[in-house]
Amino acid sequence: MSNNARLEYAGKSYEFPVKKGTENELAIDIKTMRSATGMITIDPGYKNTGSCESAITFLDGEKGILRYRGYSIEELAEKADFLEVAYLLIFGELPNQEELDKFHNDIKGESHVDEEMKKILDGFPKSAHPMGVLTSLTSALIAFNPSSVNVTSEKDMYWAIVRILAKFPVLVSWTLRKKKGLPLDYGDDTLGYVENIHKMMFKRPNHKYEKNKVVIDALDKLLILHADHEQNCSTSTVRMVGSSHAGLFASLSAGIAALWGPLHGGANQAVLEMLEAIEADGGDTKKYMNKAKDKEDPFRLMGFGHRVYKNFDPRAKIIKKAADEVLGDLGVEDPILEIAKGLEKEALNDEYFVDRKLYPNVDFYSGIIYRALGIPTEMFTVMFALGRLPGWIAQWREMRLRNEPIGRPRQVYIGHPSREFVALDKR
Ligand code: SDX
């Protein structure tokens, strides 16, 4: 039997090869479709369209499976740390101690951010949303790191990657500290990568920085869980912008902007705001469930549903368990957690959600932990971006090393047919 897919149209028959992935996913390769048939496909939101072949992350939405370079998210969250996972995603293998030490030392060596960048940060009002500040600062970094723009060799890509992994956490901490009116900090190269991030964000002036293993471990695990997720909206944006060879920092700046949306990474902030509204409303979860099901009401149950997962998001399961552990270890009593659990329980027994296979996603419980760690709600999506940074980098690097063509989709035109120009005095 031919391994091709056949298309019959207007009395003609066309065949297209079928690709099979590592986990036996099948894809019809339509590279020759327009030249062979004169037709294109159309698929708003790309729900059925693959943009690339990738060796980085595997998701199975039906079974709730997530693997980075073949390793399960459950194992990595338990046994690895975030910098190891970043190395794995970007370079394809778990590093040995020597490779990890070199990677970390190279990052430490590049953690300086030009003082002039502070003038750009100072230009923002305190009311500016941190995601808007960060997408701007990431793009502004280009001006101070021109050698990281037109990178074509693997060596130049490596140093551009090291620079952004070093500098982005500084920008994140500066954005938070500016909002809080705290002096900007450079952190401490004697600390671990995530520990240093936490210190840069939270060290208070005139106070000794107190290491808290529970907090650092929770942060490390959350960053791992957010590190990559194949061709989601923001990653596809990074690949699209990168495909024009606009450079790594510009591609990442675009990815941060895409992640900001409440349907994507912005959902973790929207979930907390929704849970707080329910709490303020006397915990009336039924009312919000009904709003979510009402087609006339634009309200959605934030943190629920997913384009790929039609089962539990494996990350949500890990984060829900971690929320209990972290709040317990920190002695934090947060009624919001119980409201979230009540909402989940109701939704999982509600026909509307069950029929549409709407389960809690990565954003449903993450904000509860961030809040317990002292991270302000407006910074939740920034923490998502901090976690997703290595994934965006890995996907950008894969796309560039494979010399993928510039992304340029086609369209079906539904506007006016040709018509004559009408002079202004005749309209
Ligand atoms: C992330 O893609 C990724 O991998 C993303 C991400 C990553 O790691 O990069 O996993 C991170 O973005 C997670 C998703 C965070 N977003 C939210 O929690 C926002 C709330 N969720 C939705 O808006 C929605 O579920 C999406 C955007 C996540 C997915 O939307 P789809 O796949 O386009 O599905 P859809 O909008 O077509 O919904 C299908 C049906 C519709 O009802 P019907 O028209 O069939 O009657 O389900 C309904 C929707 O109205 N629906 C919801 C709902 N989500 C979907 N109804 C109420 N509440 C919801 N949350």
Short mmCIF file of N, CA, C and O in Angstrom, two decimals, residues 345-393:
data_model
loop_
_atom_site.label_atom_id
_atom_site.label_comp_id
_atom_site.label_asym_id
_atom_site.label_seq_id
_atom_site.Cartn_x
_atom_site.Cartn_y
_atom_site.Cartn_z
N LYS A 345 -12.73 20.73 41.03
CA LYS A 345 -13.61 19.59 41.33
C LYS A 345 -14.97 19.76 40.61
O LYS A 345 -15.46 18.83 39.96
N GLU A 346 -15.52 20.96 40.68
CA GLU A 346 -16.82 21.21 40.02
C GLU A 346 -16.70 21.07 38.52
O GLU A 346 -17.50 20.40 37.88
N ALA A 347 -15.65 21.64 37.96
CA ALA A 347 -15.50 21.61 36.48
C ALA A 347 -15.34 20.19 35.98
O ALA A 347 -15.88 19.80 34.95
N LEU A 348 -14.60 19.37 36.75
CA LEU A 348 -14.34 17.99 36.30
C LEU A 348 -15.59 17.12 36.41
O LEU A 348 -15.62 16.00 35.93
N ASN A 349 -16.63 17.68 37.05
CA ASN A 349 -17.90 16.95 37.11
C ASN A 349 -19.01 17.68 36.39
O ASN A 349 -20.17 17.35 36.54
N ASP A 350 -18.61 18.62 35.54
CA ASP A 350 -19.62 19.42 34.82
C ASP A 350 -19.62 19.04 33.35
O ASP A 350 -18.56 19.06 32.70
N GLU A 351 -20.76 18.76 32.83
CA GLU A 351 -20.90 18.26 31.45
C GLU A 351 -20.22 19.19 30.44
O GLU A 351 -19.50 18.73 29.55
N TYR A 352 -20.41 20.51 30.62
CA TYR A 352 -19.85 21.46 29.65
C TYR A 352 -18.34 21.25 29.54
O TYR A 352 -17.78 21.16 28.45
N PHE A 353 -17.66 21.17 30.68
CA PHE A 353 -16.19 21.04 30.69
C PHE A 353 -15.77 19.64 30.27
O PHE A 353 -14.80 19.48 29.53
N VAL A 354 -16.52 18.63 30.74
CA VAL A 354 -16.15 17.25 30.40
C VAL A 354 -16.31 17.03 28.90
O VAL A 354 -15.42 16.51 28.23
N ASP A 355 -17.43 17.47 28.34
CA ASP A 355 -17.67 17.29 26.89
C ASP A 355 -16.59 17.98 26.06
O ASP A 355 -16.18 17.47 25.02
N ARG A 356 -16.12 19.14 26.53
CA ARG A 356 -15.10 19.87 25.75
C ARG A 356 -13.68 19.50 26.17
O ARG A 356 -12.72 20.10 25.71
N LYS A 357 -13.54 18.54 27.05
CA LYS A 357 -12.23 18.09 27.51
C LYS A 357 -11.40 19.25 28.05
O LYS A 357 -10.26 19.47 27.63
N LEU A 358 -12.04 20.04 28.92
CA LEU A 358 -11.36 21.21 29.50
C LEU A 358 -10.82 20.86 30.87
O LEU A 358 -11.58 20.65 31.81
N TYR A 359 -9.52 20.77 30.99
CA TYR A 359 -8.87 20.42 32.27
C TYR A 359 -8.00 21.59 32.71
O TYR A 359 -7.66 22.46 31.90
N PRO A 360 -7.59 21.59 33.98
CA PRO A 360 -6.67 22.65 34.43
C PRO A 360 -5.37 22.60 33.63
O PRO A 360 -4.85 21.51 33.36
N ASN A 361 -4.87 23.75 33.23
CA ASN A 361 -3.58 23.78 32.50
C ASN A 361 -2.49 24.34 33.40
O ASN A 361 -2.73 24.60 34.58
N VAL A 362 -1.33 24.53 32.84
CA VAL A 362 -0.14 24.93 33.62
C VAL A 362 -0.38 26.20 34.42
O VAL A 362 0.20 26.40 35.48
N ASP A 363 -1.31 27.05 33.92
CA ASP A 363 -1.49 28.36 34.56
C ASP A 363 -2.45 28.33 35.74
O ASP A 363 -2.57 29.34 36.44
N PHE A 364 -3.15 27.19 35.95
CA PHE A 364 -4.24 27.22 36.94
C PHE A 364 -3.73 27.33 38.38
O PHE A 364 -4.25 28.07 39.19
N TYR A 365 -2.67 26.59 38.69
CA TYR A 365 -2.17 26.61 40.08
C TYR A 365 -0.86 27.38 40.27
O TYR A 365 -0.46 27.67 41.39
N SER A 366 -0.20 27.71 39.16
CA SER A 366 1.17 28.26 39.31
C SER A 366 1.17 29.57 40.10
O SER A 366 2.02 29.81 40.95
N GLY A 367 0.13 30.42 39.84
CA GLY A 367 0.10 31.72 40.50
C GLY A 367 -0.01 31.60 42.01
O GLY A 367 0.50 32.44 42.76
N ILE A 368 -0.63 30.50 42.47
CA ILE A 368 -0.80 30.33 43.93
C ILE A 368 0.56 30.13 44.59
O ILE A 368 0.85 30.66 45.66
N ILE A 369 1.44 29.43 43.88
CA ILE A 369 2.79 29.25 44.44
C ILE A 369 3.59 30.54 44.32
O ILE A 369 4.23 30.98 45.28
N TYR A 370 3.50 31.18 43.15
CA TYR A 370 4.24 32.44 42.98
C TYR A 370 3.87 33.41 44.11
O TYR A 370 4.71 34.06 44.71
N ARG A 371 2.56 33.46 44.42
CA ARG A 371 2.08 34.40 45.45
C ARG A 371 2.67 34.03 46.80
O ARG A 371 3.13 34.88 47.55
N ALA A 372 2.73 32.73 47.06
CA ALA A 372 3.29 32.28 48.35
C ALA A 372 4.79 32.59 48.42
O ALA A 372 5.36 32.77 49.50
N LEU A 373 5.44 32.67 47.24
CA LEU A 373 6.88 32.98 47.21
C LEU A 373 7.11 34.48 47.27
O LEU A 373 8.25 34.95 47.19
N GLY A 374 6.03 35.25 47.35
CA GLY A 374 6.17 36.70 47.47
C GLY A 374 6.29 37.42 46.15
O GLY A 374 6.71 38.58 46.07
N ILE A 375 5.93 36.72 45.04
CA ILE A 375 6.03 37.34 43.72
C ILE A 375 4.71 38.07 43.43
O ILE A 375 3.64 37.46 43.53
N PRO A 376 4.76 39.37 43.07
CA PRO A 376 3.51 40.11 42.80
C PRO A 376 2.77 39.54 41.58
O PRO A 376 3.40 39.06 40.64
N THR A 377 1.45 39.62 41.59
CA THR A 377 0.62 39.04 40.52
C THR A 377 1.05 39.52 39.14
O THR A 377 1.13 38.74 38.20
N GLU A 378 1.38 40.78 39.02
CA GLU A 378 1.76 41.33 37.70
C GLU A 378 3.06 40.72 37.17
O GLU A 378 3.39 40.87 36.01
N MET A 379 3.83 40.06 38.06
CA MET A 379 5.11 39.46 37.63
C MET A 379 4.92 37.98 37.27
O MET A 379 5.87 37.31 36.86
N PHE A 380 3.69 37.43 37.41
CA PHE A 380 3.52 35.99 37.18
C PHE A 380 3.92 35.62 35.75
O PHE A 380 4.63 34.63 35.51
N THR A 381 3.49 36.40 34.77
CA THR A 381 3.78 36.04 33.38
C THR A 381 5.26 36.25 33.08
O THR A 381 5.85 35.56 32.25
N VAL A 382 5.88 37.18 33.80
CA VAL A 382 7.33 37.36 33.67
C VAL A 382 8.04 36.09 34.12
O VAL A 382 9.00 35.63 33.49
N MET A 383 7.56 35.46 35.20
CA MET A 383 8.15 34.21 35.67
C MET A 383 7.96 33.11 34.61
O MET A 383 8.83 32.27 34.41
N PHE A 384 6.83 33.16 33.93
CA PHE A 384 6.60 32.20 32.84
C PHE A 384 7.65 32.42 31.75
O PHE A 384 8.30 31.49 31.27
N ALA A 385 7.88 33.70 31.41
CA ALA A 385 8.87 34.03 30.37
C ALA A 385 10.27 33.59 30.79
O ALA A 385 11.04 33.05 29.99
N LEU A 386 10.60 33.77 32.07
CA LEU A 386 11.90 33.37 32.59
C LEU A 386 12.08 31.85 32.42
O LEU A 386 13.13 31.37 32.01
N GLY A 387 11.02 31.12 32.67
CA GLY A 387 11.08 29.66 32.50
C GLY A 387 11.16 29.27 31.06
O GLY A 387 11.91 28.38 30.67
N ARG A 388 10.38 29.97 30.20
CA ARG A 388 10.30 29.59 28.78
C ARG A 388 11.51 30.02 27.95
O ARG A 388 11.73 29.54 26.84
N LEU A 389 12.34 30.89 28.53
CA LEU A 389 13.50 31.41 27.80
C LEU A 389 14.35 30.32 27.14
O LEU A 389 14.59 30.37 25.93
N PRO A 390 14.78 29.28 27.88
CA PRO A 390 15.59 28.25 27.22
C PRO A 390 14.85 27.50 26.12
O PRO A 390 15.46 27.10 25.11
N GLY A 391 13.57 27.35 26.26
CA GLY A 391 12.78 26.67 25.22
C GLY A 391 12.73 27.51 23.96
O GLY A 391 12.95 27.02 22.85
N TRP A 392 12.46 28.81 24.14
CA TRP A 392 12.44 29.71 22.98
C TRP A 392 13.79 29.68 22.28
O TRP A 392 13.92 29.58 21.07
N ILE A 393 14.88 29.72 23.10
CA ILE A 393 16.25 29.72 22.54
C ILE A 393 16.50 28.42 21.78
O ILE A 393 17.00 28.43 20.65
#
